Every structure is written in C-alpha cells, then in structure tokens.
C-alpha cells in the first residue's frame, strides 16, 4: 500500500462510511461488472464489441475507486469523538456560528477529507475557505471570508460541540 505525503484525516463516521462503500464495491459491484463483461463476451467478436469495451472501462473505474479508498484508509488518521478537544475548532467538531450579515445561526461539521464532504448535511472540508478559517478558532472568535461573488461574510463562533 502506498503512503501519501500529507496524512489524510477522517472522522470515525467517515471511516465507517468508506468501509461500507468498500464492502459494497467489492462484494456487489465487482460481481455485477464481471457479469456484464461475461455477457458482452458472449456477444462474439471483441474487437468491435462496444458493450465489452464499456464493461471493461467500468471495471477499470471500479478498481481505481477501490484502490483509492483502500489507500485513503491505510494512510488516514481517524479522529474519534472522545478525543476531541472542544476549546477550539478542529476536524471532527461541530461549529455553531452566527452569520452577522443575516443574523441567522448555522452549524457546520468540519471534516478532513473530501470523501466526507456533504454540504447538504453541513459537512464542510477543513480545506474549504470557511473550514480553513474556522480551524483553530475559539468561541467568540469572528472569521471573515470572501465569497465567490466578491462580497464578504462574517461569522461569529457561538459554540463548538461533538456532532
């Protein structure tokens, strides 16, 4: 297994989801793709068999995904909820902020790897503009980020908790 330069960080939940996906890819998806390849082979001449080529390409992408996830798990440092220090924002913490421009409260869970990012669940990368600005900050701190449209957003950290 190949070691990567920068140690990826996963939450325990993220690690478990990746393990579930790997199990599915290896136990279910591999069989499905193997069946597609066999069915395409049965169609005859492989030199002009688009179904065979498509199935082989799907197999290559599947194996690439499996290898990428296995490498991630091998290299990752897993952050456990019981190890979180809640006096500052870190990977694995949930941050409650006040958006000073709207007066509304929002919460974000800081994750360390793009495999865990899910904006619809409030999971943002520690490398995103907002995530990177929040890292290391404490309750009461204010962070300012530049938005894509050129305007600025200011957030005040109200609380830091275990998700």
mmCIF file of C-alpha atoms in Angstrom:
data_model
loop_
_atom_site.group_PDB
_atom_site.id
_atom_site.type_symbol
_atom_site.label_atom_id
_atom_site.label_comp_id
_atom_site.label_asym_id
_atom_site.label_seq_id
_atom_site.Cartn_x
_atom_site.Cartn_y
_atom_site.Cartn_z
ATOM 1 C CA UNK A 1 0.000 0.000 0.000
ATOM 2 C CA UNK A 2 1.294 3.426 -0.928
ATOM 3 C CA UNK A 3 1.885 6.115 1.709
ATOM 4 C CA UNK A 4 0.844 9.633 0.765
ATOM 5 C CA UNK A 5 2.707 12.867 1.510
ATOM 6 C CA UNK A 6 0.002 14.549 3.589
ATOM 7 C CA UNK A 7 -1.741 12.417 6.195
ATOM 8 C CA UNK A 8 -5.475 12.464 5.462
ATOM 9 C CA UNK A 9 -7.814 12.885 8.411
ATOM 10 C CA UNK A 10 -11.140 11.077 8.695
ATOM 11 C CA UNK A 11 -13.853 11.214 11.290
ATOM 12 C CA UNK A 12 -14.933 7.873 12.717
ATOM 13 C CA UNK A 13 -18.242 8.222 10.866
ATOM 14 C CA UNK A 14 -16.381 8.924 7.628
ATOM 15 C CA UNK A 15 -14.177 5.867 8.083
ATOM 16 C CA UNK A 16 -17.233 3.679 8.667
ATOM 17 C CA UNK A 17 -18.968 5.009 5.539
ATOM 18 C CA UNK A 18 -15.872 4.313 3.458
ATOM 19 C CA UNK A 19 -15.682 0.773 4.877
ATOM 20 C CA UNK A 20 -19.356 0.252 3.935
ATOM 21 C CA UNK A 21 -18.739 1.555 0.425
ATOM 22 C CA UNK A 22 -15.688 -0.688 0.014
ATOM 23 C CA UNK A 23 -17.691 -3.714 1.114
ATOM 24 C CA UNK A 24 -20.420 -2.871 -1.416
ATOM 25 C CA UNK A 25 -17.934 -2.247 -4.233
ATOM 26 C CA UNK A 26 -16.057 -5.488 -3.582
ATOM 27 C CA UNK A 27 -18.978 -7.795 -2.808
ATOM 28 C CA UNK A 28 -21.733 -6.455 -5.063
ATOM 29 C CA UNK A 29 -20.404 -4.132 -7.734
ATOM 30 C CA UNK A 30 -17.458 -6.340 -8.753
ATOM 31 C CA UNK A 31 -19.859 -9.234 -9.395
ATOM 32 C CA UNK A 32 -22.198 -7.020 -11.420
ATOM 33 C CA UNK A 33 -19.362 -5.755 -13.596
ATOM 34 C CA UNK A 34 -17.948 -9.271 -14.057
ATOM 35 C CA UNK A 35 -21.393 -10.408 -15.241
ATOM 36 C CA UNK A 36 -21.561 -7.511 -17.715
ATOM 37 C CA UNK A 37 -18.151 -8.483 -19.092
ATOM 38 C CA UNK A 38 -19.230 -12.112 -19.460
ATOM 39 C CA UNK A 39 -22.477 -11.130 -21.183
ATOM 40 C CA UNK A 40 -20.593 -8.846 -23.568
ATOM 41 C CA UNK A 41 -18.050 -11.599 -24.340
ATOM 42 C CA UNK A 42 -20.932 -13.887 -25.266
ATOM 43 C CA UNK A 43 -21.939 -11.430 -27.987
ATOM 44 C CA UNK A 44 -18.955 -12.508 -30.062
ATOM 45 C CA UNK A 45 -16.189 -10.506 -31.757
ATOM 46 C CA UNK A 46 -14.483 -8.455 -29.022
ATOM 47 C CA UNK A 47 -12.701 -6.118 -31.457
ATOM 48 C CA UNK A 48 -15.942 -4.314 -32.335
ATOM 49 C CA UNK A 49 -17.931 -5.000 -29.185
ATOM 50 C CA UNK A 50 -18.909 -1.680 -27.573
ATOM 51 C CA UNK A 51 -20.661 -3.442 -24.682
ATOM 52 C CA UNK A 52 -17.432 -5.270 -23.858
ATOM 53 C CA UNK A 53 -15.380 -2.056 -24.024
ATOM 54 C CA UNK A 54 -17.889 -0.228 -21.805
ATOM 55 C CA UNK A 55 -17.889 -3.044 -19.247
ATOM 56 C CA UNK A 56 -14.066 -3.158 -19.188
ATOM 57 C CA UNK A 57 -13.949 0.617 -18.703
ATOM 58 C CA UNK A 58 -16.472 0.333 -15.861
ATOM 59 C CA UNK A 59 -14.297 -2.376 -14.309
ATOM 60 C CA UNK A 60 -11.196 -0.160 -14.526
ATOM 61 C CA UNK A 61 -13.027 2.757 -12.877
ATOM 62 C CA UNK A 62 -14.358 0.459 -10.164
ATOM 63 C CA UNK A 63 -10.914 -0.948 -9.376
ATOM 64 C CA UNK A 64 -9.478 2.571 -9.348
ATOM 65 C CA UNK A 65 -12.131 3.669 -6.834
ATOM 66 C CA UNK A 66 -11.467 0.624 -4.632
ATOM 67 C CA UNK A 67 -7.718 1.285 -4.690
ATOM 68 C CA UNK A 68 -8.223 4.981 -3.876
ATOM 69 C CA UNK A 69 -10.460 4.176 -0.888
ATOM 70 C CA UNK A 70 -8.105 1.469 0.394
ATOM 71 C CA UNK A 71 -5.154 3.867 0.161
ATOM 72 C CA UNK A 72 -7.138 6.534 1.983
ATOM 73 C CA UNK A 73 -7.998 4.144 4.824
ATOM 74 C CA UNK A 74 -4.415 2.893 5.051
ATOM 75 C CA UNK A 75 -2.985 6.411 5.312
ATOM 76 C CA UNK A 76 -5.706 8.160 7.301
ATOM 77 C CA UNK A 77 -5.609 9.259 10.885
ATOM 78 C CA UNK A 78 -9.050 8.717 12.397
ATOM 79 C CA UNK A 79 -10.387 11.373 14.753
ATOM 80 C CA UNK A 80 -12.611 9.835 17.425
ATOM 81 C CA UNK A 81 -15.352 11.801 19.163
ATOM 82 C CA UNK A 82 -13.949 11.036 22.621
ATOM 83 C CA UNK A 83 -10.584 12.540 21.623
ATOM 84 C CA UNK A 84 -11.980 15.895 20.512
ATOM 85 C CA UNK A 85 -10.927 18.962 22.467
ATOM 86 C CA UNK A 86 -13.809 21.400 22.408
ATOM 87 C CA UNK A 87 -11.995 24.613 23.290
ATOM 88 C CA UNK A 88 -11.166 25.203 19.619
ATOM 89 C CA UNK A 89 -12.449 24.195 16.196
ATOM 90 C CA UNK A 90 -10.791 21.074 14.795
ATOM 91 C CA UNK A 91 -11.565 18.284 12.351
ATOM 92 C CA UNK A 92 -14.498 16.325 13.744
ATOM 93 C CA UNK A 93 -16.121 19.170 15.670
ATOM 94 C CA UNK A 94 -19.488 20.741 15.008
ATOM 95 C CA UNK A 95 -19.372 24.530 14.985
ATOM 96 C CA UNK A 96 -22.388 26.740 15.640
ATOM 97 C CA UNK A 97 -21.909 30.178 14.087
ATOM 98 C CA UNK A 98 -23.827 33.411 13.780
ATOM 99 C CA UNK A 99 -23.878 34.808 10.246
ATOM 100 C CA UNK A 100 -23.534 38.504 11.031
ATOM 101 C CA UNK A 101 -24.947 39.611 7.675
ATOM 102 C CA UNK A 102 -28.244 37.725 8.089
ATOM 103 C CA UNK A 103 -28.429 37.326 11.855
ATOM 104 C CA UNK A 104 -29.097 33.622 11.307
ATOM 105 C CA UNK A 105 -27.392 30.743 13.033
ATOM 106 C CA UNK A 106 -25.782 27.947 11.052
ATOM 107 C CA UNK A 107 -23.856 24.852 12.026
ATOM 108 C CA UNK A 108 -21.063 23.041 10.242
ATOM 109 C CA UNK A 109 -19.230 19.813 10.900
ATOM 110 C CA UNK A 110 -15.576 20.127 9.960
ATOM 111 C CA UNK A 111 -14.318 17.081 8.048
ATOM 112 C CA UNK A 112 -10.756 16.421 6.974
ATOM 113 C CA UNK A 113 -11.211 14.661 3.655
ATOM 114 C CA UNK A 114 -13.189 15.360 0.505
ATOM 115 C CA UNK A 115 -14.729 11.867 0.722
ATOM 116 C CA UNK A 116 -16.713 13.085 3.750
ATOM 117 C CA UNK A 117 -17.841 16.470 2.421
ATOM 118 C CA UNK A 118 -21.631 16.786 2.222
ATOM 119 C CA UNK A 119 -22.863 20.378 2.085
ATOM 120 C CA UNK A 120 -26.490 19.229 2.413
ATOM 121 C CA UNK A 121 -25.625 17.751 5.826
ATOM 122 C CA UNK A 122 -23.496 20.738 6.809
ATOM 123 C CA UNK A 123 -20.227 18.804 6.444
ATOM 124 C CA UNK A 124 -17.525 21.098 5.093
ATOM 125 C CA UNK A 125 -13.877 20.418 4.367
ATOM 126 C CA UNK A 126 -11.178 21.715 6.657
ATOM 127 C CA UNK A 127 -9.530 22.905 3.434
ATOM 128 C CA UNK A 128 -12.533 24.893 2.185
ATOM 129 C CA UNK A 129 -12.394 28.688 2.530
ATOM 130 C CA UNK A 130 -14.729 28.666 5.550
ATOM 131 C CA UNK A 131 -13.404 25.434 7.079
ATOM 132 C CA UNK A 132 -9.794 26.578 6.931
ATOM 133 C CA UNK A 133 -10.686 29.938 8.508
ATOM 134 C CA UNK A 134 -12.589 28.230 11.348
ATOM 135 C CA UNK A 135 -9.822 25.738 12.231
ATOM 136 C CA UNK A 136 -8.076 26.585 15.483
ATOM 137 C CA UNK A 137 -10.553 29.329 16.389
ATOM 138 C CA UNK A 138 -12.396 29.543 19.725
ATOM 139 C CA UNK A 139 -15.865 30.513 20.969
ATOM 140 C CA UNK A 140 -16.411 34.222 20.449
ATOM 141 C CA UNK A 141 -13.887 34.482 17.598
ATOM 142 C CA UNK A 142 -15.019 36.077 14.368
ATOM 143 C CA UNK A 143 -13.930 34.918 10.930
ATOM 144 C CA UNK A 144 -14.322 36.708 7.644
ATOM 145 C CA UNK A 145 -14.330 35.013 4.272
ATOM 146 C CA UNK A 146 -14.567 36.342 0.766
ATOM 147 C CA UNK A 147 -17.469 34.854 -1.167
ATOM 148 C CA UNK A 148 -17.418 33.912 -4.853
ATOM 149 C CA UNK A 149 -19.471 36.967 -5.765
ATOM 150 C CA UNK A 150 -16.793 39.201 -4.238
ATOM 151 C CA UNK A 151 -18.718 40.118 -1.096
ATOM 152 C CA UNK A 152 -17.607 39.160 2.399
ATOM 153 C CA UNK A 153 -19.291 37.067 5.069
ATOM 154 C CA UNK A 154 -18.514 37.382 8.763
ATOM 155 C CA UNK A 155 -19.249 34.562 11.183
ATOM 156 C CA UNK A 156 -19.020 34.583 14.962
ATOM 157 C CA UNK A 157 -18.347 31.229 16.630
ATOM 158 C CA UNK A 158 -21.099 30.618 19.188
ATOM 159 C CA UNK A 159 -20.291 27.051 20.227
ATOM 160 C CA UNK A 160 -18.077 24.054 19.472
ATOM 161 C CA UNK A 161 -19.536 20.612 20.195
ATOM 162 C CA UNK A 162 -19.210 16.917 19.387
ATOM 163 C CA UNK A 163 -21.568 16.146 16.480
#
